[in-house]
Amino acid sequence: MGLDKIGIAKRIAQELQDGWYVNLGIGIPTLVANYVPEGMSVEFQSENGVLGMGPFPFEGEEDADLINAGKQTITAKAGASFFDSATSFAMIRGQHVQLTVLGAMEVSQNGDIANWKIPGRMVKGMGGAMDLVASAQNIIVAMMHSNKIGESKLLKTCTLPLTGVGCVKKIVTELAVLEIKNGAFHLVERAPGVSVEEIIQKTEGTLIVPEIVPEMVLA
Amino acid sequence: MNKTVKNVAQALEGIESGMTIMLGGFGLCGIPENAIKQLVKMGVNNLTCISNNAGVDDYGLGLLLQGRQIKKMISSYVGENDTFERQMLSGELEVDLIPQGSLAERCRAAGAGIPAFFTPAGYGTEVAEGKEIRVFNGKPHLLETALYADFAIVKAWKGDAAGNLVFKGTAMNFNPMMAMAGKITIAEVEEIVPLGTLDPNQIHTPGIFVQRIFQGEVFEKRIEQRTVRKRN
């Protein structure tokens, strides 16, 4: 039960604000670009060096010199710009980018995030994630509530090597929207048809549940 | 000043086993593909390579990994290469994974005469282990040092005999930083244009950072993830 990936992306898109520059990570976060509310002007930054990222190119118009951070072929919108990696991370560290959306393997109740390494098994590297989470003012984590073997990804403390400490403020999963405040997860909304009990049961960390938990409204 | 060399072989003269080499590119985008093939041909080994990624198994830096020419990689993300992962997990290949923004800035710093700088990236993680921590504006930062290289090999779209470079799209990425950081910087370009053709207002990398420039023979420019949409 709960949302699919598109549902998660749609819910995150509701967090966008007019005039924001936004960095989207690989996977579910990339889908957020498809659901920008009508009439809203949001520019997407990709850390490999483009601002004003457009949709995927039409077949036959792919350009090897124009990709996003996920190495996918993209297009550039009118008004886009290209720049080098140092300038790109100046935008990120210098807090010129208003929102970062990224995936995670684990998030802890004090806002720590782990998403880059499983010791002895997966050694892909952190890419730009550490720079992004260390600096962004708004970080939304888009992820599934549990991992593939059914263990909660919302923990008291992360067990995997960290990407950043005390930085995550909001999480959107297939079951719920949660905020991190004062060292605990706070349940904000539940996905359509999902019970509060299920969210409690699937959250290992401390979860504060208000008396009324509204259901998400998705277009 | 004429920095043009005849071909890739001349451009890479002086590169020896055991050296530290920077290579531009993000994924397979903007990599000096002709120079990489030449490094394979030269058979130099025990290299320390500084590059954001490690190519894929049969293209880019993956070719150097296949021939076990690399002793150590300094990168931020190496996810698309099974050879890499195997050599790293078996301990055959030494790997230093560093945050992407820190990698870019460490190259830039080397070229800009800044030996070290503080950054918030990696604080509280294993990246910060053994590094000096200082608090600025209430926030902890760690000290990162400049990254130098014996040779930097970059790839540009167009260049001229003065070494001026213009990049295209997101193929710019790490190339300008690395051009600044190399003791000797080699620029592989798709086209060498006559002096005066490039508009001085539009130069990305001024020629002072480039020692040798050559026009690559063949550009495959492989695409890693071909994503398209259908026409309606």
Short mmCIF file of C-alpha atoms in Angstrom, two decimals:
data_model
loop_
_atom_site.label_atom_id
_atom_site.label_comp_id
_atom_site.label_asym_id
_atom_site.label_seq_id
_atom_site.Cartn_x
_atom_site.Cartn_y
_atom_site.Cartn_z
CA MET A 1 0.00 0.00 0.00
CA GLY A 2 0.94 3.62 -0.27
CA LEU A 3 2.26 5.80 -3.03
CA ASP A 4 4.26 4.73 -6.04
CA LYS A 5 7.38 6.62 -7.10
CA ILE A 6 5.34 9.09 -9.11
CA GLY A 7 3.13 9.76 -6.10
CA ILE A 8 6.18 10.52 -3.97
CA ALA A 9 7.48 12.87 -6.67
CA LYS A 10 4.09 14.61 -6.92
CA ARG A 11 3.95 15.16 -3.17
CA ILE A 12 7.48 16.59 -3.12
CA ALA A 13 6.59 18.90 -6.02
CA GLN A 14 4.06 20.53 -3.65
CA GLU A 15 7.01 21.76 -1.59
CA LEU A 16 8.43 23.81 -4.49
CA GLN A 17 8.20 27.58 -4.35
CA ASP A 18 8.16 30.12 -7.15
CA GLY A 19 11.63 31.41 -8.01
CA TRP A 20 13.53 28.55 -6.43
CA TYR A 21 16.65 26.91 -7.80
CA VAL A 22 16.46 23.19 -7.07
CA ASN A 23 18.93 20.31 -7.24
CA LEU A 24 17.40 16.89 -7.83
CA GLY A 25 19.26 13.68 -7.07
CA ILE A 26 19.18 10.47 -9.06
CA GLY A 27 16.07 8.23 -9.00
CA ILE A 28 12.73 9.39 -7.55
CA PRO A 29 13.98 12.99 -7.07
CA THR A 30 14.52 13.34 -10.85
CA LEU A 31 10.78 12.71 -11.36
CA VAL A 32 9.88 15.82 -9.34
CA ALA A 33 10.74 17.96 -12.38
CA ASN A 34 7.69 16.54 -14.17
CA TYR A 35 5.21 17.87 -11.59
CA VAL A 36 6.09 21.52 -11.08
CA PRO A 37 2.80 23.26 -10.28
CA GLU A 38 1.43 25.23 -13.19
CA GLY A 39 2.41 28.87 -13.33
CA MET A 40 5.39 28.32 -11.06
CA SER A 41 8.88 29.19 -12.22
CA VAL A 42 11.50 26.79 -10.86
CA GLU A 43 14.97 26.19 -12.32
CA PHE A 44 16.74 22.88 -11.96
CA GLN A 45 20.46 22.73 -11.30
CA SER A 46 22.48 19.66 -12.06
CA GLU A 47 25.83 19.57 -10.30
CA ASN A 48 27.76 18.45 -13.36
CA GLY A 49 27.32 21.99 -14.65
CA VAL A 50 23.93 23.09 -15.91
CA LEU A 51 21.27 25.45 -14.68
CA GLY A 52 17.95 25.52 -16.47
CA MET A 53 17.73 21.83 -17.25
CA GLY A 54 14.94 20.87 -19.62
CA PRO A 55 13.23 17.56 -20.41
CA PHE A 56 14.83 14.58 -22.12
CA PRO A 57 15.62 15.23 -25.80
CA PHE A 58 13.50 13.92 -28.65
CA GLU A 59 14.77 10.73 -30.21
CA GLY A 60 17.66 11.51 -32.53
CA GLU A 61 18.46 14.81 -30.81
CA GLU A 62 20.59 13.39 -27.99
CA ASP A 63 23.85 15.26 -27.44
CA ALA A 64 26.77 13.47 -25.75
CA ASP A 65 27.90 16.88 -24.45
CA LEU A 66 24.64 17.54 -22.63
CA ILE A 67 23.85 15.29 -19.68
CA ASN A 68 22.63 15.55 -16.09
CA ALA A 69 24.38 14.29 -12.97
CA GLY A 70 22.77 10.88 -13.54
CA LYS A 71 24.61 10.79 -16.88
CA GLN A 72 21.27 10.91 -18.74
CA THR A 73 20.94 12.92 -21.93
CA ILE A 74 18.95 16.11 -21.32
CA THR A 75 18.11 19.41 -22.97
CA ALA A 76 18.71 22.97 -21.87
CA LYS A 77 15.82 25.42 -21.63
CA ALA A 78 15.93 28.97 -22.97
CA GLY A 79 17.91 30.96 -20.42
CA ALA A 80 20.01 27.99 -19.35
CA SER A 81 23.70 28.23 -18.51
CA PHE A 82 26.67 25.87 -18.40
CA PHE A 83 29.56 26.14 -15.98
CA ASP A 84 32.47 24.24 -14.49
CA SER A 85 32.35 21.96 -11.44
CA ALA A 86 33.89 24.49 -9.03
CA THR A 87 31.27 27.09 -9.98
CA SER A 88 28.57 24.46 -9.68
CA PHE A 89 29.53 23.61 -6.12
CA ALA A 90 29.93 27.30 -5.30
CA MET A 91 26.22 27.54 -6.09
CA ILE A 92 25.58 24.62 -3.75
CA ARG A 93 27.91 25.39 -0.85
CA GLY A 94 27.18 29.09 -1.14
CA GLN A 95 23.48 28.35 -0.56
CA HIS A 96 22.34 29.84 -3.84
CA VAL A 97 20.35 26.67 -4.46
CA GLN A 98 17.19 26.75 -2.33
CA LEU A 99 16.23 23.09 -2.25
CA THR A 100 17.94 19.73 -2.53
CA VAL A 101 15.94 16.54 -3.05
CA LEU A 102 17.82 13.28 -2.74
CA GLY A 103 17.42 9.61 -1.97
CA ALA A 104 18.72 7.81 1.12
CA MET A 105 19.42 4.35 2.47
CA GLU A 106 18.91 5.49 6.08
CA VAL A 107 17.85 8.64 7.92
CA SER A 108 18.10 9.05 11.68
CA GLN A 109 15.78 10.94 14.00
CA ASN A 110 18.35 13.72 14.47
CA GLY A 111 18.57 14.29 10.71
CA ASP A 112 21.68 12.28 9.85
CA ILE A 113 21.64 10.71 6.41
CA ALA A 114 23.45 7.71 4.94
CA ASN A 115 23.25 7.15 1.20
CA TRP A 116 26.65 6.43 -0.30
CA LYS A 117 28.26 3.27 0.97
CA ILE A 118 27.63 -0.22 2.26
CA PRO A 119 30.99 -1.34 3.67
CA GLY A 120 32.48 -4.32 1.86
CA ARG A 121 29.61 -4.48 -0.62
CA MET A 122 28.79 -1.25 -2.38
CA VAL A 123 31.48 1.30 -3.03
CA LYS A 124 30.10 3.68 -5.58
CA GLY A 125 31.17 6.88 -3.89
CA MET A 126 29.39 9.93 -2.57
CA GLY A 127 29.44 12.03 -5.73
CA GLY A 128 28.11 15.46 -4.81
CA ALA A 129 25.85 14.27 -1.99
CA MET A 130 28.14 15.31 0.88
CA ASP A 131 28.55 18.84 -0.49
CA LEU A 132 24.81 19.08 -1.05
CA VAL A 133 23.69 17.92 2.39
CA ALA A 134 26.36 19.91 4.23
CA SER A 135 25.15 23.18 2.76
CA ALA A 136 21.54 23.07 1.62
CA GLN A 137 19.03 24.99 3.72
CA ASN A 138 16.18 22.73 2.66
CA ILE A 139 16.77 19.05 2.18
CA ILE A 140 13.95 16.69 1.35
CA VAL A 141 14.68 12.99 1.34
CA ALA A 142 12.66 10.91 -1.10
CA MET A 143 12.77 7.24 -0.24
CA MET A 144 10.85 4.10 0.58
CA HIS A 145 9.94 3.69 4.25
CA SER A 146 11.62 0.27 4.47
CA ASN A 147 14.51 -1.38 2.68
CA LYS A 148 14.27 -4.42 0.41
CA ILE A 149 14.28 -6.86 3.32
CA GLY A 150 11.58 -4.96 5.18
CA GLU A 151 13.72 -3.09 7.71
CA SER A 152 12.82 0.48 8.60
CA LYS A 153 14.99 3.17 7.01
CA LEU A 154 13.87 5.75 9.59
CA LEU A 155 16.12 4.94 12.51
CA LYS A 156 17.21 6.09 15.95
CA THR A 157 20.78 6.18 14.62
CA CYS A 158 22.12 5.33 11.20
CA THR A 159 24.07 2.08 10.92
CA LEU A 160 25.72 2.84 7.55
CA PRO A 161 28.55 5.34 6.96
CA LEU A 162 27.11 8.85 7.08
CA THR A 163 26.79 11.31 4.23
CA GLY A 164 25.97 14.22 6.52
CA VAL A 165 24.93 14.97 10.09
CA GLY A 166 21.83 16.74 11.40
CA CYS A 167 20.84 18.02 7.97
CA VAL A 168 17.58 16.34 6.90
CA LYS A 169 14.44 18.26 7.81
CA LYS A 170 11.77 16.56 5.74
CA ILE A 171 11.16 13.05 4.38
CA VAL A 172 8.57 11.86 1.90
CA THR A 173 8.05 8.10 1.67
CA GLU A 174 5.38 5.96 0.06
CA LEU A 175 3.56 6.04 3.41
CA ALA A 176 4.01 9.48 4.88
CA VAL A 177 5.44 12.98 5.06
CA LEU A 178 7.59 13.40 8.13
CA GLU A 179 9.56 16.28 9.60
CA ILE A 180 12.60 16.03 11.82
CA LYS A 181 12.54 18.32 14.84
CA ASN A 182 14.14 18.14 18.27
CA GLY A 183 15.66 14.75 17.68
CA ALA A 184 12.49 12.96 16.58
CA PHE A 185 10.42 12.16 13.50
CA HIS A 186 7.12 14.04 13.42
CA LEU A 187 4.30 12.58 11.37
CA VAL A 188 2.84 15.34 9.18
CA GLU A 189 0.70 13.54 6.60
CA ARG A 190 -0.14 9.98 5.65
CA ALA A 191 -0.52 8.63 2.15
CA PRO A 192 -4.06 7.91 0.92
CA GLY A 193 -5.34 4.70 2.46
CA VAL A 194 -2.38 4.26 4.81
CA SER A 195 -3.09 3.94 8.53
CA VAL A 196 -1.18 5.73 11.26
CA GLU A 197 -0.59 2.30 12.84
CA GLU A 198 1.26 1.08 9.78
CA ILE A 199 3.53 4.14 9.82
CA ILE A 200 4.22 3.69 13.54
CA GLN A 201 5.01 0.04 12.99
CA LYS A 202 7.41 0.76 10.12
CA THR A 203 9.28 3.60 11.82
CA GLU A 204 12.09 2.41 14.08
CA GLY A 205 13.10 5.85 15.37
CA THR A 206 11.09 7.97 17.78
CA LEU A 207 7.91 9.08 16.04
CA ILE A 208 5.72 11.87 17.33
CA VAL A 209 2.14 11.44 16.13
CA PRO A 210 -0.28 14.36 16.45
CA GLU A 211 -3.92 13.76 17.28
CA ILE A 212 -5.01 14.36 13.73
CA VAL A 213 -2.88 13.17 10.82
CA PRO A 214 -4.25 14.53 7.55
CA GLU A 215 -4.20 12.48 4.40
CA MET A 216 -2.06 13.78 1.52
CA VAL A 217 -3.94 15.54 -1.22
CA LEU A 218 -2.48 14.67 -4.60
CA ALA A 219 -3.61 16.12 -7.87
CA MET B 1 53.28 31.34 -28.87
CA ASN B 2 52.46 28.08 -30.58
CA LYS B 3 51.52 25.24 -28.25
CA THR B 4 50.14 23.01 -30.96
CA VAL B 5 51.66 19.55 -31.18
CA LYS B 6 51.24 17.23 -34.13
CA ASN B 7 49.44 14.33 -32.52
CA VAL B 8 48.49 12.58 -29.32
CA ALA B 9 51.84 10.76 -29.08
CA GLN B 10 53.75 14.04 -29.04
CA ALA B 11 51.25 15.57 -26.65
CA LEU B 12 51.76 12.84 -24.05
CA GLU B 13 55.57 12.75 -24.22
CA GLY B 14 57.12 12.69 -20.78
CA ILE B 15 54.34 10.82 -19.02
CA GLU B 16 55.97 8.00 -17.08
CA SER B 17 54.93 5.15 -14.81
CA GLY B 18 54.27 6.23 -11.23
CA MET B 19 53.13 9.73 -12.10
CA THR B 20 49.99 11.54 -10.91
CA ILE B 21 47.65 12.45 -13.75
CA MET B 22 44.43 14.44 -13.73
CA LEU B 23 41.84 13.64 -16.36
CA GLY B 24 38.82 15.83 -17.01
CA GLY B 25 35.29 14.62 -17.57
CA PHE B 26 32.07 13.73 -15.79
CA GLY B 27 31.02 10.19 -16.52
CA LEU B 28 31.97 9.79 -20.17
CA CYS B 29 31.11 13.42 -20.94
CA GLY B 30 34.12 15.59 -21.71
CA ILE B 31 36.81 12.94 -21.25
CA PRO B 32 40.06 13.11 -23.24
CA GLU B 33 39.33 9.86 -25.07
CA ASN B 34 42.22 10.01 -27.55
CA ALA B 35 44.75 10.63 -24.78
CA ILE B 36 43.36 7.75 -22.70
CA LYS B 37 43.79 5.36 -25.63
CA GLN B 38 47.36 6.62 -26.03
CA LEU B 39 48.09 5.96 -22.34
CA VAL B 40 46.95 2.38 -22.95
CA LYS B 41 49.30 2.16 -25.94
CA MET B 42 52.22 3.65 -23.97
CA GLY B 43 51.74 1.00 -21.29
CA VAL B 44 52.65 3.33 -18.42
CA ASN B 45 51.55 1.90 -15.09
CA ASN B 46 51.44 2.55 -11.34
CA LEU B 47 49.56 5.73 -12.17
CA THR B 48 47.66 7.82 -9.67
CA CYS B 49 44.65 9.12 -11.56
CA ILE B 50 42.55 12.03 -10.36
CA SER B 51 39.23 12.03 -12.17
CA ASN B 52 35.64 12.43 -11.02
CA ASN B 53 34.68 8.98 -12.34
CA ALA B 54 36.45 5.88 -13.57
CA GLY B 55 34.78 5.41 -16.93
CA VAL B 56 32.91 2.23 -17.79
CA ASP B 57 34.42 -1.22 -18.22
CA ASP B 58 35.37 -0.84 -21.88
CA TYR B 59 35.65 2.91 -22.39
CA GLY B 60 37.32 5.90 -20.79
CA LEU B 61 39.45 5.22 -17.72
CA GLY B 62 38.00 1.70 -17.64
CA LEU B 63 40.52 0.88 -20.37
CA LEU B 64 43.41 1.78 -18.06
CA LEU B 65 41.86 -0.25 -15.24
CA GLN B 66 41.53 -3.29 -17.47
CA GLY B 67 45.27 -3.20 -18.12
CA ARG B 68 45.97 -2.65 -14.41
CA GLN B 69 47.78 0.58 -15.22
CA ILE B 70 46.24 2.47 -12.31
CA LYS B 71 47.60 2.08 -8.81
CA LYS B 72 45.39 4.66 -7.17
CA MET B 73 42.20 6.49 -8.11
CA ILE B 74 41.05 9.75 -6.58
CA SER B 75 37.38 10.19 -7.52
CA SER B 76 33.95 11.11 -6.19
CA TYR B 77 31.78 8.46 -7.87
CA VAL B 78 32.77 5.19 -9.48
CA GLY B 79 29.44 3.41 -9.70
CA GLU B 80 29.36 2.44 -13.36
CA ASN B 81 32.42 0.25 -13.51
CA ASP B 82 32.50 -3.41 -12.44
CA THR B 83 36.26 -3.75 -13.06
CA PHE B 84 36.79 -0.84 -10.71
CA GLU B 85 34.57 -2.25 -7.99
CA ARG B 86 36.24 -5.66 -8.22
CA GLN B 87 39.77 -4.24 -8.06
CA MET B 88 38.83 -1.96 -5.19
CA LEU B 89 37.11 -4.62 -3.07
CA SER B 90 40.03 -7.02 -3.60
CA GLY B 91 42.45 -4.34 -2.43
CA GLU B 92 44.32 -4.36 -5.74
CA LEU B 93 43.39 -0.76 -6.42
CA GLU B 94 43.87 2.01 -3.91
CA VAL B 95 40.92 4.40 -3.90
CA ASP B 96 40.39 7.77 -2.33
CA LEU B 97 36.72 8.78 -2.60
CA ILE B 98 36.13 12.46 -1.94
CA PRO B 99 33.09 14.72 -2.18
CA GLN B 100 32.62 16.06 -5.70
CA GLY B 101 32.65 19.72 -4.72
CA SER B 102 35.79 19.20 -2.66
CA LEU B 103 37.44 17.44 -5.61
CA ALA B 104 36.68 20.39 -7.90
CA GLU B 105 37.82 22.95 -5.36
CA ARG B 106 40.99 21.01 -4.50
CA CYS B 107 41.98 21.09 -8.18
CA ARG B 108 41.08 24.75 -8.49
CA ALA B 109 43.01 25.56 -5.29
CA ALA B 110 46.16 23.90 -6.61
CA GLY B 111 45.98 25.97 -9.76
CA ALA B 112 45.18 29.15 -7.86
CA GLY B 113 48.07 28.96 -5.37
CA ILE B 114 45.85 28.11 -2.41
CA PRO B 115 47.36 25.16 -0.52
CA ALA B 116 44.25 24.36 1.55
CA PHE B 117 40.75 25.57 2.37
CA PHE B 118 37.88 24.84 4.75
CA THR B 119 34.63 23.28 3.56
CA PRO B 120 31.54 21.97 5.38
CA ALA B 121 31.28 18.96 3.04
CA GLY B 122 31.96 15.68 4.80
CA TYR B 123 31.85 16.96 8.37
CA GLY B 124 30.83 14.16 10.73
CA THR B 125 31.57 11.49 8.11
CA GLU B 126 34.56 9.25 7.42
CA VAL B 127 35.81 11.87 4.95
CA ALA B 128 36.63 14.11 7.93
CA GLU B 129 38.76 11.49 9.70
CA GLY B 130 42.19 12.89 10.55
CA LYS B 131 41.39 16.33 9.16
CA GLU B 132 41.53 19.60 11.05
CA ILE B 133 38.08 20.88 12.03
CA ARG B 134 37.32 24.55 12.62
CA VAL B 135 34.08 26.34 13.31
CA PHE B 136 33.19 29.35 11.16
CA ASN B 137 29.88 31.20 11.54
CA GLY B 138 28.78 28.57 14.04
CA LYS B 139 29.27 25.69 11.63
CA PRO B 140 32.06 23.07 11.61
CA HIS B 141 34.27 22.86 8.53
CA LEU B 142 37.13 20.57 7.60
CA LEU B 143 40.47 21.41 6.09
CA GLU B 144 41.00 20.08 2.58
CA THR B 145 44.31 20.41 0.76
CA ALA B 146 45.03 21.27 -2.86
CA LEU B 147 45.48 18.44 -5.36
CA TYR B 148 48.46 18.71 -7.68
CA ALA B 149 49.31 16.64 -10.73
CA ASP B 150 52.38 15.99 -12.88
CA PHE B 151 50.17 16.15 -15.93
CA ALA B 152 46.59 17.30 -16.40
CA ILE B 153 44.81 16.06 -19.51
CA VAL B 154 41.69 17.98 -20.40
CA LYS B 155 39.25 17.84 -23.26
CA ALA B 156 37.74 20.91 -24.92
CA TRP B 157 35.54 21.59 -27.90
CA LYS B 158 37.70 24.20 -29.62
CA GLY B 159 41.13 25.59 -28.97
CA ASP B 160 43.84 27.64 -30.63
CA ALA B 161 47.63 27.64 -30.81
CA ALA B 162 47.77 29.98 -27.80
CA GLY B 163 46.12 27.26 -25.72
CA ASN B 164 42.83 29.10 -25.29
CA LEU B 165 39.97 26.68 -24.77
CA VAL B 166 36.22 26.70 -25.25
CA PHE B 167 34.08 23.88 -23.86
CA LYS B 168 30.66 22.73 -24.96
CA GLY B 169 27.65 22.07 -22.74
CA THR B 170 28.22 19.95 -19.68
CA ALA B 171 31.45 18.61 -21.19
CA MET B 172 33.13 21.50 -19.37
CA ASN B 173 32.77 20.02 -15.84
CA PHE B 174 36.20 19.41 -14.22
CA ASN B 175 38.27 20.37 -17.25
CA PRO B 176 38.90 24.07 -16.44
CA MET B 177 39.95 23.28 -12.84
CA MET B 178 42.27 20.51 -13.90
CA ALA B 179 43.80 22.64 -16.63
CA MET B 180 44.82 25.06 -13.87
CA ALA B 181 46.23 22.36 -11.60
CA GLY B 182 48.59 20.44 -13.89
CA LYS B 183 52.33 21.10 -13.83
CA ILE B 184 51.99 20.35 -17.53
CA THR B 185 48.51 20.62 -19.00
CA ILE B 186 47.64 18.87 -22.23
CA ALA B 187 44.47 19.91 -24.04
CA GLU B 188 42.77 17.48 -26.40
CA VAL B 189 40.34 19.38 -28.61
CA GLU B 190 37.85 18.47 -31.29
CA GLU B 191 39.05 21.32 -33.44
CA ILE B 192 42.05 23.61 -33.47
CA VAL B 193 40.99 26.89 -35.01
CA PRO B 194 43.28 29.64 -36.35
CA LEU B 195 44.46 32.28 -33.86
CA GLY B 196 41.99 35.12 -33.69
CA THR B 197 39.00 32.92 -34.49
CA LEU B 198 37.93 32.43 -30.90
CA ASP B 199 36.24 35.49 -29.43
CA PRO B 200 38.37 36.61 -26.42
CA ASN B 201 35.09 37.40 -24.63
CA GLN B 202 34.06 33.78 -24.82
CA ILE B 203 37.23 31.93 -23.76
CA HIS B 204 36.60 29.53 -20.86
CA THR B 205 40.22 28.56 -20.13
CA PRO B 206 42.85 31.19 -20.99
CA GLY B 207 45.91 29.79 -22.77
CA ILE B 208 48.25 30.46 -19.83
CA PHE B 209 47.01 27.24 -18.18
CA VAL B 210 47.73 25.06 -21.21
CA GLN B 211 51.19 23.88 -22.29
CA ARG B 212 50.32 21.57 -25.19
CA ILE B 213 47.30 21.33 -27.44
CA PHE B 214 46.39 18.76 -30.07
CA GLN B 215 43.43 17.87 -32.20
CA GLY B 216 42.06 14.42 -31.42
CA GLU B 217 41.90 12.01 -34.32
CA VAL B 218 38.61 10.26 -33.55
CA PHE B 219 35.85 11.24 -31.15
CA GLU B 220 33.43 8.47 -30.29
CA LYS B 221 31.76 10.56 -27.56
CA ARG B 222 29.89 7.61 -26.17
CA ILE B 223 26.63 8.28 -24.32
CA GLU B 224 26.29 6.52 -20.96
CA GLN B 225 22.52 6.81 -20.40
CA ARG B 226 20.58 7.53 -23.55
CA THR B 227 17.29 8.98 -22.33
CA VAL B 228 14.80 10.37 -24.83
CA ARG B 229 11.14 11.25 -25.13
CA LYS B 230 8.84 10.37 -27.97
CA ARG B 231 7.54 12.97 -30.36
CA ASN B 232 3.80 13.36 -30.18
#
